[in-house]
Amino acid sequence: MPRHTRAGLAFGVLLLCFSALAWAGDAPSAPNSDPTYQQLRNLGLGGEAVAVGNLTLKRDAATFHLRSGTVCFVAPVQGKVTGAVFIGDGNMILDAPLAAERASLKLLTKEEEFSEAFTQAVFRFTDSTYDEIKKAGSPASTGCDGGLLRSTMDAMRHDRVLKWNLEGRLLQDVLSPEPGAFFLAFVHGKKYSSKEIFALDPHGAPPLILPVAPEEVEFLTYDENKLGVWAAFHLADEYKKNTAAGSQKNALVHIEHQQLDTIIEKNANLSGKAVTTFVSNVNGLRVVPFDLFRTLRVESVAGKDNQSLAFVQEGKNDDADFSVVLAKPLAAGEEYSVTTTYGGKEAVMNEGNGNYFPVARENWYPNSASSSLGEYTAYDMTFRIPKGMKIAATGSSLSDSNDGGQNVTVWKSEVPQTVAGFNFGRFKMEEAKLAVPEYMVRSYANEEPPDWVKGLLRATSPNGDLPTQGSHLGAQVALGNMDTTGMIKHALAEAQVAVPLYTDYFGPLPYKRLAMTQQTACNFGQAWPALVWLPICSFFDSTVRHSLGLDFGDRGYWKVVAPHEVAHQWWGHMVGFNSYRDQWMSEGFAEMSASLFIQLVEKNPKKFAEFWRDERELITQRNREGYRAIDVGPVTMGYRLNNSRTGNITRDLIYPKGAYILHMIRMMMWDGKTGDQNFKTTMQDFVKTYGGKAATTEDFKAMVEKHITPVMDLDGNHRMDWFFNEYVYGTALPSYNMTSAVDKDANGDPLVSFKITQSDVDKDFRMTVPIYLELADGRTVGIAHAQLNGNSSVEGKFPLKGWKNPPKRALINFNYDVLAAN
Ligand SMILES: [Zn+2]
């Protein structure tokens, strides 16, 4: 590969001159130099203004009434007018197309109808707004304050929350020969907030607070004290046509292949050269947006025949979104490759003692701008890291060699992947070969702990000078003995158990290997195709974590970090998700998979019940803001449920409740004779059908319906609407009470009578509740299901013909079968 030879030379030069970039060759082009982009970036009002009266602008679910006032237009760029300032008496009505979205708006506005009043608004657009307003207006006698336009441009560039390159988005449509359909309104609201944005983009609404694409319409407030996405949904006609799905692909391009050549120096500086091959999804594609970490500065972009291309990338502390301007438009279906040369510090952190942390997680290379795990791309990667270090990356390793002062490894994706990643450092490694499935598991941990842990070790050693408060003896002992390489065996053993177990339940993976690696970040883990990052703090015991003030709560995720992350090989990577609405399945299913792991490895069966009790506690406890996760919204609203009103609540919803939803399905499908077979068949069918694709909540529901059992078919129509409406799309939480008595019938056989009461639900709530018997010998067995409707009770009797030893009692929720308040 001649490119590598050249890179090697470039790197030699680099060591002498300390340049930030290691790749040389292509003629560098200055960022942001495209003249049309410059015009948009420096745009002002153009002098054209109209007076308006009773003008209605309908933009999907939003209706803007401009009752009276003046509209001033921005200067045209390439003959296209992309903005207007309104001053006068205006009103905006938002009528969301989904019941859940209407309910959430009602909760936030405390009003029946979302109706905002304003005297100022700024509209940015590439649709027909200019023509519409101009046609309806009459010559204006006054002008507008150009400062209003400028302040919205500044907010997009510098506001801590927003920082999104609006001009980069407008440029896509201004340079395209096709008509645009983008619309965004900054509304200076009088009722709800002075910092409101309504946005509509047929290629996915902008990720201003968090990504909501592929949904095209959103309303949000960006006031730091009142921050959140209030509503997001698909276009109205997509609901009519039944195409409003989380798996919808409306991005401008699909990336087919990435050739990534990456050099990471000892000081953690990263420099890369990416050859990105994509297919246009639209006609007239001139500007291609990518997701690249803000401190990785682009030096040059080249197109075909090494032609230098213009690109957009503003300062790293501003709206640094990277896009490439193509020399001529592409048609839908046309393939093209761009070569991006980039580099910088801060994308990877040097944590000391051979520990490195890749801060730029999914965007250390020019990744797809649609930031989900629903796009599958093939990768060829070469990494050059300092000699003596080891790297584990996604895909399979083709070669490992030394080239001068560098360790050079080459990697190739076995199948198209959702994302590419790596972990490296002065690692020790151990490996184990699995026979069934045929699999290579490797475990990596650093020889020495990172600086910050070393600091703690010093502080807790007898000679350290940590204040006595907090220096528990337990912490001293445990940390004093902490050896990061001891983690290797533990992680290896967990993977050796988890991979065959999950393969048995969910079916085989397309990957043939898995690397478990230690990462220095304390508070999260992450899974990649064939690679897992385990947080170093998950290896500390709970006493140590507590005494260090690193208390995340030892429930749920923290008990099962490794089995949870291994399960993401199936949930998130093999079966992807394309929308925030379906992320609950990735996190919830991974968490539920970990319960299978606990059930298998823990000798004490109480541990399994304890796990579910903890999960229930997470879902139903009140947070600092006074909210219970179960109440704030359905799992299908995902991270949108985090807002300044309800606090950081999503994690305590989508992980444990997502897990509970799948657990309840498992419990309903469980059969006394065949055990988990129904459940396994369902999950294997789901993985087989959606492997290498993104699955939606609705896809999963259809799969459960395909394998529905008689006990689950409460409506007799082979549909699971009743269950999904209650627990997936809804926020129901029933309470149960059970009493039972054991007597003898006329024949002297044991007779169990019971009464189950269901309460705290609405009249349509229904549930099928498994009933268990606690036997004389201490075992507990499932015996029947009771169906309960609304707030009601059922009573019954079980004659146990021929039973010599009467059972102790009947009980419900023995396996936490139903998510309930008690
Ligand atoms: Zn996870």
Coordinates of N, CA, C and O in Angstrom, one line a residue, residues 41 45 117 204 212 237 261 268 277 304 339-340 351 353 423 457 530 573 631 646 655 673 696 712 719 808:
R41 N -22.9 33.6 5.3 CA -22.3 33.8 6.6 C -22.4 35.3 7.0 O -22.5 35.6 8.1
L45 N -29.9 42.3 6.2 CA -31.2 42.6 5.5 C -30.9 43.3 4.2 O -29.9 44.0 4.0
A117 N -47.8 33.8 21.6 CA -47.9 35.2 21.0 C -46.5 35.8 20.9 O -45.6 35.5 21.7
G204 N -34.5 15.5 7.9 CA -34.3 15.3 9.4 C -34.1 16.7 10.1 O -33.2 17.4 9.6
V212 N -33.2 14.3 16.6 CA -34.5 13.8 16.5 C -34.7 13.2 15.1 O -35.8 12.6 14.9
D237 N -47.9 14.5 6.0 CA -48.3 13.6 4.9 C -47.7 12.2 5.0 O -48.2 11.2 4.5
D261 N -7.1 6.0 7.6 CA -5.7 5.8 8.0 C -5.4 6.8 9.1 O -5.6 8.0 8.9
A268 N -1.0 11.9 22.2 CA -2.4 11.7 21.9 C -2.9 12.5 20.7 O -4.1 12.5 20.4
T277 N -16.6 7.0 0.8 CA -17.4 6.7 -0.4 C -18.9 6.7 -0.1 O -19.3 6.0 0.8
K304 N -12.6 13.5 -6.7 CA -12.1 12.6 -7.7 C -10.9 13.2 -8.4 O -10.9 14.5 -8.6
T339 N -11.7 12.6 -0.1 CA -10.6 12.3 0.8 C -10.4 13.5 1.7 O -10.1 14.6 1.3
T340 N -10.5 13.2 3.0 CA -10.4 14.3 4.0 C -9.1 14.1 4.8 O -8.9 13.0 5.3
E351 N -3.9 10.0 29.3 CA -4.3 9.9 30.7 C -3.1 9.5 31.6 O -3.3 9.2 32.8
N353 N 0.7 7.1 32.0 CA 1.2 5.7 32.2 C 0.7 4.8 31.1 O 0.3 3.6 31.4
N423 N -9.6 1.2 20.8 CA -9.0 1.5 22.2 C -7.6 1.1 22.2 O -7.3 0.0 21.6
L457 N -4.5 6.4 44.6 CA -3.8 5.4 45.3 C -2.8 6.0 46.3 O -2.7 5.6 47.4
A530 N -17.7 -5.9 17.8 CA -16.6 -6.7 18.2 C -15.6 -6.1 19.2 O -14.5 -6.5 19.4
H573 N -25.8 -3.1 17.6 CA -24.9 -3.3 16.5 C -25.4 -4.2 15.5 O -25.5 -3.8 14.3
D631 N -43.3 8.0 35.2 CA -44.4 9.0 35.0 C -44.0 10.0 33.9 O -44.9 10.6 33.3
T646 N -37.9 18.1 34.4 CA -37.9 16.8 35.0 C -36.6 16.2 35.4 O -36.5 15.2 35.9
Y655 N -33.2 2.3 30.3 CA -32.5 1.1 30.7 C -33.4 0.1 31.5 O -33.6 -1.0 31.0
K673 N -43.5 -26.6 30.1 CA -42.9 -27.8 29.5 C -41.6 -27.3 28.7 O -40.6 -28.0 28.7
T696 N -37.4 -1.0 14.3 CA -38.2 0.0 15.1 C -39.0 -0.7 16.2 O -39.1 -2.0 16.1
M712 N -51.0 -14.6 25.9 CA -50.8 -13.2 25.6 C -51.9 -12.6 24.8 O -51.9 -11.4 24.6
R719 N -52.9 -9.7 18.4 CA -52.2 -8.4 18.5 C -51.7 -8.1 19.9 O -52.3 -8.6 20.9
K808 N -47.4 -24.2 50.5 CA -47.5 -23.3 51.5 C -48.5 -22.1 51.2 O -49.3 -21.7 52.0

